[in-house]
XYZ file of C-alpha atoms in Angstrom:
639
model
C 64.075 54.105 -150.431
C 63.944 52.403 -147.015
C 61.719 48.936 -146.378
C 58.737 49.560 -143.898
C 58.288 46.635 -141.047
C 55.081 44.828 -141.880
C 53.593 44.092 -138.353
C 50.995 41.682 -137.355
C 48.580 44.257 -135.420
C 48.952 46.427 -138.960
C 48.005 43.385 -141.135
C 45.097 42.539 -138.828
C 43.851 46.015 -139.081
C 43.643 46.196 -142.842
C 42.090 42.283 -142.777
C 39.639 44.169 -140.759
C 39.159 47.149 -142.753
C 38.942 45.564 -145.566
C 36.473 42.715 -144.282
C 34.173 46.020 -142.758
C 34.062 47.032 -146.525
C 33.227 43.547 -148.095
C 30.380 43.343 -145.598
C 29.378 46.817 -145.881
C 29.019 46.364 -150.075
C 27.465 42.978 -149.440
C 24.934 44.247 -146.983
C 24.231 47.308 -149.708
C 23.856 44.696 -152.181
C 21.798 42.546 -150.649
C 19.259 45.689 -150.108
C 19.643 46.737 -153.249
C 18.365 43.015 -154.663
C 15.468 43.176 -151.947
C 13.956 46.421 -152.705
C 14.273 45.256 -156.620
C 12.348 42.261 -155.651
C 9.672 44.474 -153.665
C 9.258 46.774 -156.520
C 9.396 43.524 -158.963
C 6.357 41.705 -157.342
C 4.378 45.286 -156.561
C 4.283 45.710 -160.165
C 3.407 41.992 -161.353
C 0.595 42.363 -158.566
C -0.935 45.449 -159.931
C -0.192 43.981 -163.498
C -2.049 40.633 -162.497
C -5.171 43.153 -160.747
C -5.804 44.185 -163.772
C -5.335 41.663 -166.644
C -7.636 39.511 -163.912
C -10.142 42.493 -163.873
C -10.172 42.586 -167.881
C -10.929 39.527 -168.576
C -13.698 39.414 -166.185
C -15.332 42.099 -167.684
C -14.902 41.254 -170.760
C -16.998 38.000 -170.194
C -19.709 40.250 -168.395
C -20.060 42.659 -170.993
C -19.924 40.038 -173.716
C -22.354 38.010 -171.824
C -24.607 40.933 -171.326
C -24.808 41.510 -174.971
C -26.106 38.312 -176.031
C -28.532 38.261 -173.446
C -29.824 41.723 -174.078
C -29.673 41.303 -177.710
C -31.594 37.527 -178.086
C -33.563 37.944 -174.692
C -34.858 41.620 -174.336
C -34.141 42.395 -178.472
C -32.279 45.588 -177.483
C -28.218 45.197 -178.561
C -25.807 46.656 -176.505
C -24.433 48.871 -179.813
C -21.368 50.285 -177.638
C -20.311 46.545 -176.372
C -18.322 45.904 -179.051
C -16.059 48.767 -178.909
C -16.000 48.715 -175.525
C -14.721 45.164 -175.339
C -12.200 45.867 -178.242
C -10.778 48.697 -176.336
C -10.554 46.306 -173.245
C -9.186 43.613 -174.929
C -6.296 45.465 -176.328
C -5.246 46.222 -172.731
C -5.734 42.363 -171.833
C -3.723 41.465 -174.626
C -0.626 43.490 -173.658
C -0.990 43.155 -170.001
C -1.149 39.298 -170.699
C 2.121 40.246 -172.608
C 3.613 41.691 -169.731
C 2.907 38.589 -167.744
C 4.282 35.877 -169.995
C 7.673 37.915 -169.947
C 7.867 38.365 -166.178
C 7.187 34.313 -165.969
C 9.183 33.161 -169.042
C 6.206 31.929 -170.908
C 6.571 33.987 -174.285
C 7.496 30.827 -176.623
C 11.195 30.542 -177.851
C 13.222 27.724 -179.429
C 15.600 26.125 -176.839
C 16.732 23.112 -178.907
C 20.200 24.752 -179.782
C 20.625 26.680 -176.586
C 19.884 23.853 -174.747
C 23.027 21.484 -176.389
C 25.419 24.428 -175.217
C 27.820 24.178 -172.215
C 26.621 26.281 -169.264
C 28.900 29.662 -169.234
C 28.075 29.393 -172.893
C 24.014 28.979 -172.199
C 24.095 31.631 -169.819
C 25.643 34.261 -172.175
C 22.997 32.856 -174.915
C 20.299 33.660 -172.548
C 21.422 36.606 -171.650
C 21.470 37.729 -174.991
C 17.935 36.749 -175.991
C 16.877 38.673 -172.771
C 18.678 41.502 -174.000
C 17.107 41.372 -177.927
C 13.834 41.690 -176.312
C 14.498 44.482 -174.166
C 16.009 46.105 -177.263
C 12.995 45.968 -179.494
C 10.659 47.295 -176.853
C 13.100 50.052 -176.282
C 12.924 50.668 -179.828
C 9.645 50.211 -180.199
C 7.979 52.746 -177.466
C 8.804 56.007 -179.378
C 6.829 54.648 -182.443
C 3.895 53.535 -180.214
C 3.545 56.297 -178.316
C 3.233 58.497 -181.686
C 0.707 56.039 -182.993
C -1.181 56.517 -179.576
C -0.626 60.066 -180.158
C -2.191 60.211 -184.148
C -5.259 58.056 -182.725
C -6.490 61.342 -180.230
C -8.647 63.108 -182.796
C -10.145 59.640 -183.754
C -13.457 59.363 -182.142
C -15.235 55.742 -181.782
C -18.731 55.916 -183.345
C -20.811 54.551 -180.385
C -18.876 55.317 -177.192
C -17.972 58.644 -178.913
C -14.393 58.342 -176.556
C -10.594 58.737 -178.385
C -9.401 56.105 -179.880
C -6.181 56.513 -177.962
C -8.459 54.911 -175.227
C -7.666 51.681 -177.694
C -4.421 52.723 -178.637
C -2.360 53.893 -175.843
C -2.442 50.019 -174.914
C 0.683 49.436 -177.000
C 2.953 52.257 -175.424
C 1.878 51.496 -171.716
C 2.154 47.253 -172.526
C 5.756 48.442 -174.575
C 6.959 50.418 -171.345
C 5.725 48.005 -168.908
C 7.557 44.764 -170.509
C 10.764 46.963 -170.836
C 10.311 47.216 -167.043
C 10.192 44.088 -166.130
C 12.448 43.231 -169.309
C 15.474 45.100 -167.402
C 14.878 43.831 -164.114
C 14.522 40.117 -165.053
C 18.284 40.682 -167.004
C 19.086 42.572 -163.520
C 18.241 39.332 -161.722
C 19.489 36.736 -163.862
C 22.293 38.174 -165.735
C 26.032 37.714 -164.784
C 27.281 41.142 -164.818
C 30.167 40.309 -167.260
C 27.430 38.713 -169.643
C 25.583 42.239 -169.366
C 28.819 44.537 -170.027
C 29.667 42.019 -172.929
C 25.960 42.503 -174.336
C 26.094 45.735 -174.472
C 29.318 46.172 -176.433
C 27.899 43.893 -178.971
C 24.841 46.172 -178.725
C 26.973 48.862 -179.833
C 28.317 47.734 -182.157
C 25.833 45.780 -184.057
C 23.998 49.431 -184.130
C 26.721 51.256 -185.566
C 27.181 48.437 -187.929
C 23.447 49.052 -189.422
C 23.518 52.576 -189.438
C 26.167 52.234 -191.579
C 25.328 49.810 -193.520
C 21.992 51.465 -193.888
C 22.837 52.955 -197.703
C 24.242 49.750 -198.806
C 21.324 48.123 -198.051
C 18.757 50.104 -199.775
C 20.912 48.925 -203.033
C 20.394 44.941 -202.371
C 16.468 45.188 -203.344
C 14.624 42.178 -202.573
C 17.794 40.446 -201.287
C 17.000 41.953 -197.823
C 13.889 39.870 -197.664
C 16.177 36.682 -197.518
C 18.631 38.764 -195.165
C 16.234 39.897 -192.719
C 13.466 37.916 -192.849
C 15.080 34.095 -193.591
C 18.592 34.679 -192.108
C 17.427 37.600 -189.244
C 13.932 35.613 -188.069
C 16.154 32.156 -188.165
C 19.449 33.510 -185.867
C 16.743 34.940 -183.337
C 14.781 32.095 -182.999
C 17.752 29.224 -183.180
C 19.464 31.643 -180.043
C 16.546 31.289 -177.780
C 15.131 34.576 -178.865
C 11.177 34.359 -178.323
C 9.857 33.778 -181.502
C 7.595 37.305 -181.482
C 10.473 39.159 -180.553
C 12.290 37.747 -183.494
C 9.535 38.532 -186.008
C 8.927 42.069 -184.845
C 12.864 42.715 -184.756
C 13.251 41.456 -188.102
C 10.341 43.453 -189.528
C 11.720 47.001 -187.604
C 15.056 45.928 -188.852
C 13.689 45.950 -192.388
C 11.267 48.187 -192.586
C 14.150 51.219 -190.359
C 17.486 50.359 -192.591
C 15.902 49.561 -195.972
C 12.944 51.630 -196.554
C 11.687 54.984 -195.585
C 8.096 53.742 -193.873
C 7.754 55.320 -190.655
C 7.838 52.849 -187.394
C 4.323 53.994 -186.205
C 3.002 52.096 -189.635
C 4.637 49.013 -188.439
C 3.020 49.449 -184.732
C -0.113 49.940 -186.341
C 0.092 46.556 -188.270
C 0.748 45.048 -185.135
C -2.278 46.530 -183.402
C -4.606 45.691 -186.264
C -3.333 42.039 -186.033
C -4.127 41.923 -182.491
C -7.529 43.469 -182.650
C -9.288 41.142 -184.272
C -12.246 40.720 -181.949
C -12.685 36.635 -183.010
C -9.130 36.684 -180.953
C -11.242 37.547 -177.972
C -12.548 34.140 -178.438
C -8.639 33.207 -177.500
C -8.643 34.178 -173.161
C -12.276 33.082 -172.968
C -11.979 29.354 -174.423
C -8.668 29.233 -172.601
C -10.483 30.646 -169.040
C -13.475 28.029 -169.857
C -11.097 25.514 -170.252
C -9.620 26.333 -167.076
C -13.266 26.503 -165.628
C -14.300 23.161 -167.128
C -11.443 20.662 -165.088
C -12.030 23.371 -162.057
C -15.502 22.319 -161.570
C -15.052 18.108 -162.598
C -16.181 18.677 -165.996
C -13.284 17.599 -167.571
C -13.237 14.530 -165.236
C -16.746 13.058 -165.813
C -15.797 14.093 -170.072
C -12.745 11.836 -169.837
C -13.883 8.640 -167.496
C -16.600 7.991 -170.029
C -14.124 8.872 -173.241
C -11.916 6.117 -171.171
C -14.435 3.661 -170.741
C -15.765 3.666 -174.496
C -11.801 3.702 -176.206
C -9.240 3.796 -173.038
C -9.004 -0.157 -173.554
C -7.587 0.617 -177.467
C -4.126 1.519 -178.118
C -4.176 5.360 -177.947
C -7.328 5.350 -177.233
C -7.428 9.081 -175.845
C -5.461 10.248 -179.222
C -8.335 9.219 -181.166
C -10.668 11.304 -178.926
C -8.769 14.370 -179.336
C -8.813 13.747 -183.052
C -12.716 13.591 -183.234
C -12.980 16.385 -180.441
C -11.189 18.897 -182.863
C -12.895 17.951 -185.528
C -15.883 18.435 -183.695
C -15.214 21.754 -181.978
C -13.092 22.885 -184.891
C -14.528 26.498 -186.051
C -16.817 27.143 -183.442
C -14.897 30.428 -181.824
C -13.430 30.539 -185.562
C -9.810 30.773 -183.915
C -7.418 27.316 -184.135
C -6.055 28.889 -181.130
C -9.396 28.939 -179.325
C -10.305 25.313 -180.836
C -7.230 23.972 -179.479
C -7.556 26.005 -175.971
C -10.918 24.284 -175.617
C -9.865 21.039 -175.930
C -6.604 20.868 -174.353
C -6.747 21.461 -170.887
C -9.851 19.082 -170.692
C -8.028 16.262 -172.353
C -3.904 16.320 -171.873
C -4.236 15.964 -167.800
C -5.787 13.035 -167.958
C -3.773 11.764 -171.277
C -0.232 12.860 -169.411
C -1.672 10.729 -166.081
C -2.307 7.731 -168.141
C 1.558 8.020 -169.294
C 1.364 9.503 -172.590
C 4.350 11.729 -174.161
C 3.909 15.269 -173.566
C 6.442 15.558 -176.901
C 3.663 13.469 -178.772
C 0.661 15.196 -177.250
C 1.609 18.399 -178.394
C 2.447 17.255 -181.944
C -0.764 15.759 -182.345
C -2.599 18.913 -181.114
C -0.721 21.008 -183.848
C -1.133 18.375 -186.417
C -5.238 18.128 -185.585
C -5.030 22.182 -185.551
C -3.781 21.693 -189.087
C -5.986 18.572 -190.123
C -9.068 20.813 -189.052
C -8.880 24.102 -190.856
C -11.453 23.367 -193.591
C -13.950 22.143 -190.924
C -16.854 24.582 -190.902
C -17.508 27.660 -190.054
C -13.927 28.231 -190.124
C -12.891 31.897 -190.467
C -10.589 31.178 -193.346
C -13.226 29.377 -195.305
C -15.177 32.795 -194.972
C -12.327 34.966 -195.542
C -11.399 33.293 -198.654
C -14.602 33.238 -199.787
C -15.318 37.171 -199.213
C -12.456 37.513 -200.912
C -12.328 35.549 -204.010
C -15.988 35.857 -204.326
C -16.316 32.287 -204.125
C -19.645 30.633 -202.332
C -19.015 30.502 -198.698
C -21.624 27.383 -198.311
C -20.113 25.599 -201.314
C -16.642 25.925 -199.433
C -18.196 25.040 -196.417
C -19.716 21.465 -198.122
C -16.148 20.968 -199.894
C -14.261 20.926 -196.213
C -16.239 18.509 -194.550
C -14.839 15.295 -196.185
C -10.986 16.615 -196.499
C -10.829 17.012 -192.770
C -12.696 13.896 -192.136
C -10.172 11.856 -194.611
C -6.845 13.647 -192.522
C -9.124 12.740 -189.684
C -8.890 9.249 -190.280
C -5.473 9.522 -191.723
C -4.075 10.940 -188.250
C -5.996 7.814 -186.839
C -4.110 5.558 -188.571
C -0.905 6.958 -187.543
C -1.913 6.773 -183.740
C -2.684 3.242 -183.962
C 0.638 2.444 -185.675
C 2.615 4.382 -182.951
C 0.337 2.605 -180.203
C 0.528 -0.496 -181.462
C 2.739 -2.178 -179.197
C 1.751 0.110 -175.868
C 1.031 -2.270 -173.261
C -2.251 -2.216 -172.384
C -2.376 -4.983 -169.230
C -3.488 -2.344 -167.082
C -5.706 -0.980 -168.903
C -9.350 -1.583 -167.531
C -12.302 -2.800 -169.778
C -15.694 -1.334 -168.551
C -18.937 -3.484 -168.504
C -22.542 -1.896 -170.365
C -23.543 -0.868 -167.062
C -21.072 1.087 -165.819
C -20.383 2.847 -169.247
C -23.997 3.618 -169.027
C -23.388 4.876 -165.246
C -20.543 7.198 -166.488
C -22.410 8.753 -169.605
C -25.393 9.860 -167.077
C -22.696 11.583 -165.057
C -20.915 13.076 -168.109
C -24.672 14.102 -170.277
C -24.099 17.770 -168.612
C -20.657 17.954 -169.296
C -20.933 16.074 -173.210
C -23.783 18.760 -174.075
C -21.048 21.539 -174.027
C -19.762 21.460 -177.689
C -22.820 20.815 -178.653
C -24.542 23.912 -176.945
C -21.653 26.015 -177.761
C -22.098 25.229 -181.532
C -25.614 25.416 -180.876
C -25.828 28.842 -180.156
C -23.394 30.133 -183.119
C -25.710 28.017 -185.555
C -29.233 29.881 -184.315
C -27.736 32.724 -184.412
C -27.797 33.514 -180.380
C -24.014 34.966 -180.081
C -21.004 35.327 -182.253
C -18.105 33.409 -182.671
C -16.527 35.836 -180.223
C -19.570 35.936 -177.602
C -20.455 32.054 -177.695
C -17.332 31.350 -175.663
C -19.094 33.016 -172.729
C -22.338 31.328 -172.796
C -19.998 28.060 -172.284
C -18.676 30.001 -169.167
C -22.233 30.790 -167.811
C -23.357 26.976 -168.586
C -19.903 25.807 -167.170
C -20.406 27.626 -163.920
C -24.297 26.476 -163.500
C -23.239 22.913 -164.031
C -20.366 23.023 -162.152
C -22.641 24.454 -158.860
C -25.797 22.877 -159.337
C -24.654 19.520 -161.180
C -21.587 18.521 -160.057
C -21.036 20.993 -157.036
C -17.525 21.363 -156.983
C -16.743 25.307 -157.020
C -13.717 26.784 -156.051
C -14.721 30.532 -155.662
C -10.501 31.197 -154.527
C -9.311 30.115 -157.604
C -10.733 32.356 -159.886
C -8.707 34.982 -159.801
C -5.549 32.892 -160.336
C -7.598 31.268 -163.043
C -7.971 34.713 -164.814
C -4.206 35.695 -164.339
C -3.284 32.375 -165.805
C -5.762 32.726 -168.900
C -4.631 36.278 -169.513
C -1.259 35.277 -169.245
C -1.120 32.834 -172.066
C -3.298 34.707 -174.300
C -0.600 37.354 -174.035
C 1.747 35.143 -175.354
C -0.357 33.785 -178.208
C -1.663 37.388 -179.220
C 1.521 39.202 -179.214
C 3.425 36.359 -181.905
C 0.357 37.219 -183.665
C 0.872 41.020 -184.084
C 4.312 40.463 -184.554
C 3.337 38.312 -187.491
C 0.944 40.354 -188.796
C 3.159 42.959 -189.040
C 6.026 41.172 -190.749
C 3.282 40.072 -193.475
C 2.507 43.505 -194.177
C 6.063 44.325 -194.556
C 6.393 41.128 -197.061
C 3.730 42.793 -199.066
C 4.910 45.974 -199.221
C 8.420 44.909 -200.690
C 6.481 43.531 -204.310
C 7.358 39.747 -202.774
C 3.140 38.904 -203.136
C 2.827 39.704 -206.944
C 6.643 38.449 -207.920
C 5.927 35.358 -206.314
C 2.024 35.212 -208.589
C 3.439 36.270 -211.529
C 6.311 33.198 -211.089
C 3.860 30.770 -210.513
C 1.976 31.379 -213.050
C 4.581 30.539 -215.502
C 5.216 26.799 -214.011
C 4.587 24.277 -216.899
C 2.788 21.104 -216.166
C -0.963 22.001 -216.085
C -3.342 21.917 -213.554
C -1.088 19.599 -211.746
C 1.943 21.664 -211.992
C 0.316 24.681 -210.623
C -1.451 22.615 -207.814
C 1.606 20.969 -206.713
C 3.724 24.403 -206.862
C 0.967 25.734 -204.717
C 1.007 23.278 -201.883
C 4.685 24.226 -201.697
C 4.572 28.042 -201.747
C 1.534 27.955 -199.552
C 3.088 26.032 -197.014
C 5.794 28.335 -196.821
C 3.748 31.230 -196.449
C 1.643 29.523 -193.972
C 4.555 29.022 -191.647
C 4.986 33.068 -191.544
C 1.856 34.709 -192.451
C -0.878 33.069 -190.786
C -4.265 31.851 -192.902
C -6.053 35.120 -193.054
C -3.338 37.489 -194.197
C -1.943 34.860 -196.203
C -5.558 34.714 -198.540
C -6.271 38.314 -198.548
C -2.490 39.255 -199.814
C -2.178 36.540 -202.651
C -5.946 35.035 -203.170
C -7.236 37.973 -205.364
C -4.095 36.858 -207.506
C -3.707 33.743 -207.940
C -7.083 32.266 -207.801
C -7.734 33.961 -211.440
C -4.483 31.629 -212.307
C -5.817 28.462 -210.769
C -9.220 28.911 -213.004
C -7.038 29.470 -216.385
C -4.842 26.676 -215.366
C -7.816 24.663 -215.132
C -8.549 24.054 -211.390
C -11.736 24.113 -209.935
C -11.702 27.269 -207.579
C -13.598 24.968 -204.838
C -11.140 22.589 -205.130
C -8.474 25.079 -205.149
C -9.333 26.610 -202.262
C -9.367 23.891 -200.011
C -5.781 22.951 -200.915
C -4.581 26.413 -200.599
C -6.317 26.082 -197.110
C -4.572 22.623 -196.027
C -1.386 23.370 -197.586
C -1.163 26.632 -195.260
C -2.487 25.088 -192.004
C 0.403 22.335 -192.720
C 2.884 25.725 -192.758
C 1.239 27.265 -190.119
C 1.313 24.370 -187.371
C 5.133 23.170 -188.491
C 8.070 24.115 -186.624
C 10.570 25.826 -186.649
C 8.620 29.131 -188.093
C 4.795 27.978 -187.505
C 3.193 30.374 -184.927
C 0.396 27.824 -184.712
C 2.795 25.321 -183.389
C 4.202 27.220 -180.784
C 0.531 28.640 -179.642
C -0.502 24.448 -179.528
C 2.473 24.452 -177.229
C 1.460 27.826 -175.056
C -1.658 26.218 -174.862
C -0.775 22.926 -173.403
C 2.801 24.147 -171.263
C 4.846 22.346 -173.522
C 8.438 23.202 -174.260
C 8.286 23.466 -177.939
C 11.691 20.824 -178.346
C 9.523 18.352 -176.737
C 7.245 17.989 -180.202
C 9.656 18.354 -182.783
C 10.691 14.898 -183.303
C 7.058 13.668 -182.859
C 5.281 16.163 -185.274
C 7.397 14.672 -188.156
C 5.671 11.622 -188.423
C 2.169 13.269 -188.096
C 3.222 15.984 -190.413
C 3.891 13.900 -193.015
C 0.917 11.636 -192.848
C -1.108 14.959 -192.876
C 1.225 16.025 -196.182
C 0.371 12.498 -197.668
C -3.499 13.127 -197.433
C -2.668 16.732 -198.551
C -1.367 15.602 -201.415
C -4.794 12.723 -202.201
C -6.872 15.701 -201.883
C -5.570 17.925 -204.365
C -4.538 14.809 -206.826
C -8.338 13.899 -206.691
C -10.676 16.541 -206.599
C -14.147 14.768 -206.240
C -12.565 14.798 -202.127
C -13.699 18.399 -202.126
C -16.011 19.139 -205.167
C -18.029 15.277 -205.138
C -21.060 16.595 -202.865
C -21.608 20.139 -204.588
């Protein structure tokens, strides 16, 4: 073997070469990433298009109906299925949206502590989860769709797969936009690294698949305690996690097919008092659009803005107001947070701390009537709905106060040498200007108590009033920002809705395992009396709050253990109303409680900021919990 000569003009032609080749894959790669991005915002436009045109005929349909039905006495019969239908498409399109823009809620306390390469690869990986459950969800929801064909809808007299075929399309379309979000963001060593550990986690429970039908109710803790925490501690959003725990279960442990579980999840999103959840957040929207919200809040300032957290005690009597007017907490909260927080975050408060309060008020409100869980409990249990309605009054109002208390003690010291102290006059001034806007609640609430719309419909006679105030009254319109008004409102109520359905579903899977009459027939056997059973309660039903939701929660375990409370010698009433509390304080408490995490969707609030806050307000609420169920004449004293 000979050595070759290495010359100069040879080792400038390679450089060359070599350089033509670099630029050459650059250039392809930088086309590549351009025509992703093309196809990328295409698809979010026609996406927005249409969750935009949704929602705004859902409010004209809805709108029509009352009008029609209290005006003219003729009821739309078909509006109601027609706006179901449509707001099953809203709900998944708004879906769609909140993953394309980030917004679907997810813990980032842990992730966030990690060092960068580390963070990345964590991110990475919760990106990849996601796209992993739609993947395996859109075989199941396409054979749902499928079974729905021969269902016909009594008034439109359409398929149900109309309905239906919402979760497939919404399924395929996140996947989309799933894979090209890791395509943009991902490192491609993070990618190859995910998808060995794809692999082999899949082999690994396919395997393990026989073993685990042998553990029994074991799998609850393993899928739904230890699955639902590891998803949500790495970032995972926290629908994602429930809906991957519950196909997890439901695939490797039992033999229920997957389209049941889609099914569950579609059930928990139809609910058509969660259409009340895009309209309150679009009025909201509407009302600081038009200067509502401004003329609301100067005179709210000049009555309380001089006290220490003076604004905290508004939104504390504004959700107790408002409180079961759409009969969602969601809705409640979406009506009052946009209106107040802008202002609130201007004059310097926390973000951290408004949120918590928010959730904690969300909580401290769920007896206030006509809350949808007083009625559900009581069509349930076959308790009086207006005797439940008279025994939540004074509970809420006693947190109420509680919370109050609280504020003032965290406010205490706030330095208020800027704060400006209005004269008569001028308050007098600023409640002329803020009559139209004040009268809102009270119209809204108005209508649901004479019986002019439903919970659902009222939200859009607040958007008709809000719209004639706002050009007549006030005159400040912006006709250009209605359709990013509508994306936005669509987009959040995406969010909310699908943690819901994934919830939903994982509470029908909790029921099907036994866990709902194990967990009766164990408390039923704690010694201590009425006490014991009362205090056993608040804990189990706080637990179950935090993962079930109010509704589900009463229909799976109130035929059951309300028959306990009365031989343990509680006053159902009474009963009742703790069961209520004790499950709102689950429900709005992170790390589990959806309701926390829809407060902070609501108010675009990273959910790390309230965790340290909502402790404190927690616990007061748990406190005033505890007086109401320790002395019953709180709920039962004006029956």
């Amino acid at each position: 073997m000979t050595d070759q000569a290495w010359h100069p003009a040879e080792a400038n032609a390679i450089d060359a070469a070599s350089d033509a080749k670099n630029h050459a894959g650059t250039d392809a790669n930088r086309a590549w990433r351009r025509g992703l991005h093309r196809f990328d915002r295409a698809l979010v436009g026609l996406v927005e298009w249409g969750a935009a045109a949704l929602l705004a005929v859902e409010i004209v349909v809805l709108l029509a109906g009352v009008i029609s039905r209290y005006v003219f006495h003729a009821p739309l019969v078909w509006s109601d299925e027609l706006t179901g239908i449509l707001f099953m498409w809203l709900a998944m399109l708004g879906a769609v949206l909140a993953l394309r823009r980030g917004e679907h809620m997810r813990m980032t306390a842990v992730v966030g502590r990690l060092a960068p390469r580390a963070r990345a690869f964590v991110d990475t990986f919760a990106i990849g989860v996601s796209i992993a459950l739609l993947a395996l969800l859109l075989q199941p929801a396409y054979e749902f769709a499928a079974g729905e064909i021969p269902i016909q809808t009594p008034a439109l007299e359409i398929s149900n797969a109309w309905h239906a075929m919402a979760l497939p399309v919404g399924a395929a379309l996140m996947l989309i936009v799933g894979v090209i979000r890791l395509a943009q963001v991902g490192r491609p060593r993070d990618v190859l690294a995910l998808l060995a550990l794809a692999a082999v986690i899949g082999c690994m429970a396919v395997y393990a698949a026989p073993w685990l039908q042998t553990l029994g109710k074991l799998n609850l803790v393993i899928f739904f305690v230890g699955g639902v925490a590891l998803g949500i501690f790495a970032g995972v959003p926290i629908g994602f996690s429930f809906a991957l725990a519950t196909f997890g279960y439901l695939s490797l442990t039992t033999f229920t097919p997957m389209e049941v579980m889609v099914g569950r999840m579609d059930e928990g999103m139809s609910h058509l008092v969660l259409l009340a959840v895009p309209l309150f957040v679009f009025l909201g929207l509407l009302i600081e659009m038009t200067g509502m919200a401004r003329a609301m809040i100067g005179f709210l300032a000049s009555l309380v803005g001089h006290l220490h957290g003076g604004l905290s005690y508004v939104l504390i009597g504004a959700m107790y107001l408002v409180s079961g007017i759409s009969g969602s907490k969601v809705a409640d909260m979406a009506a009052i947070a946009p209106v107040l927080f802008p202002e609130m975050k201007q004059r310097g408060a926390n973000e951290g701390d408004l949120v918590a309060l928010l959730a904690t008020t969300g909580a401290q409100s769920e007896t206030i009537p006509p809350s949808i869980v007083l009625i559900t409990i009581g069509s349930v249990t076959g308790l009086s709905i207006s005797a439940l309605f008279t025994a939540g009054m004074l509970p809420g109002a006693l947190l109420a106060l509680i919370l109050c208390v609280v504020v003032w003690w965290r406010y205490r010291n706030e330095d208020l040498s800027g704060a400006q102290r209005y004269k008569r006059r001028e308050i007098a001034r600023m409640a002329l200007i803020a009559a139209p806007a004040l009268a809102l609640p009270f119209v809204i609430r108005a209508a649901v108590v004479e019986g002019v719309a439903t919970a659902t419909e009222v939200s859009t006679i607040g958007i008709a009033y809000t719209m004639v105030v706002g050009l007549l009254v006030y005159r400040r319109f912006d006709w250009r920002r209605l359709g990013r008004m509508l994306v936005d409102a669509a987009t959040l109520s995406g969010a909310i809705l699908f943690i819901i359905g994934c919830a939903t579903a994982m509470a029908w899977a909790l029921t099907q395992s036994g866990f709902s009459q194990d967990l009766a027939q164990w408390m039923g056997a704690v010694p201590g009396g009425s006490y014991g059973f009362l205090a056993i309660s608040i804990v189990v039903f706080t637990l179950l709050g935090s993962v079930l939701e109010g509704i589900p929660a009463i229909v799976l375990f109130g035929p059951l253990l309300f028959p306990i409370a009365r031989m343990a010698g509680v006053n159902e009433i009474h009963y009742a109303i703790v069961v209520i509390l004790s499950m709102g304080l689950g429900l709005f408490s992170p790390p589990f409680g959806v309701g926390y995490y829809s407060a902070c969707a609501i108010s675009k609030v990273n959910p790390d900021a309230g965790i340290r806050p909502i402790v404190g307000y927690m616990s007061a609420l748990f406190v005033g919990l505890v007086l109401i169920a320790a002395i019953p004449w709180i709920s039962t004293g004006f029956l």
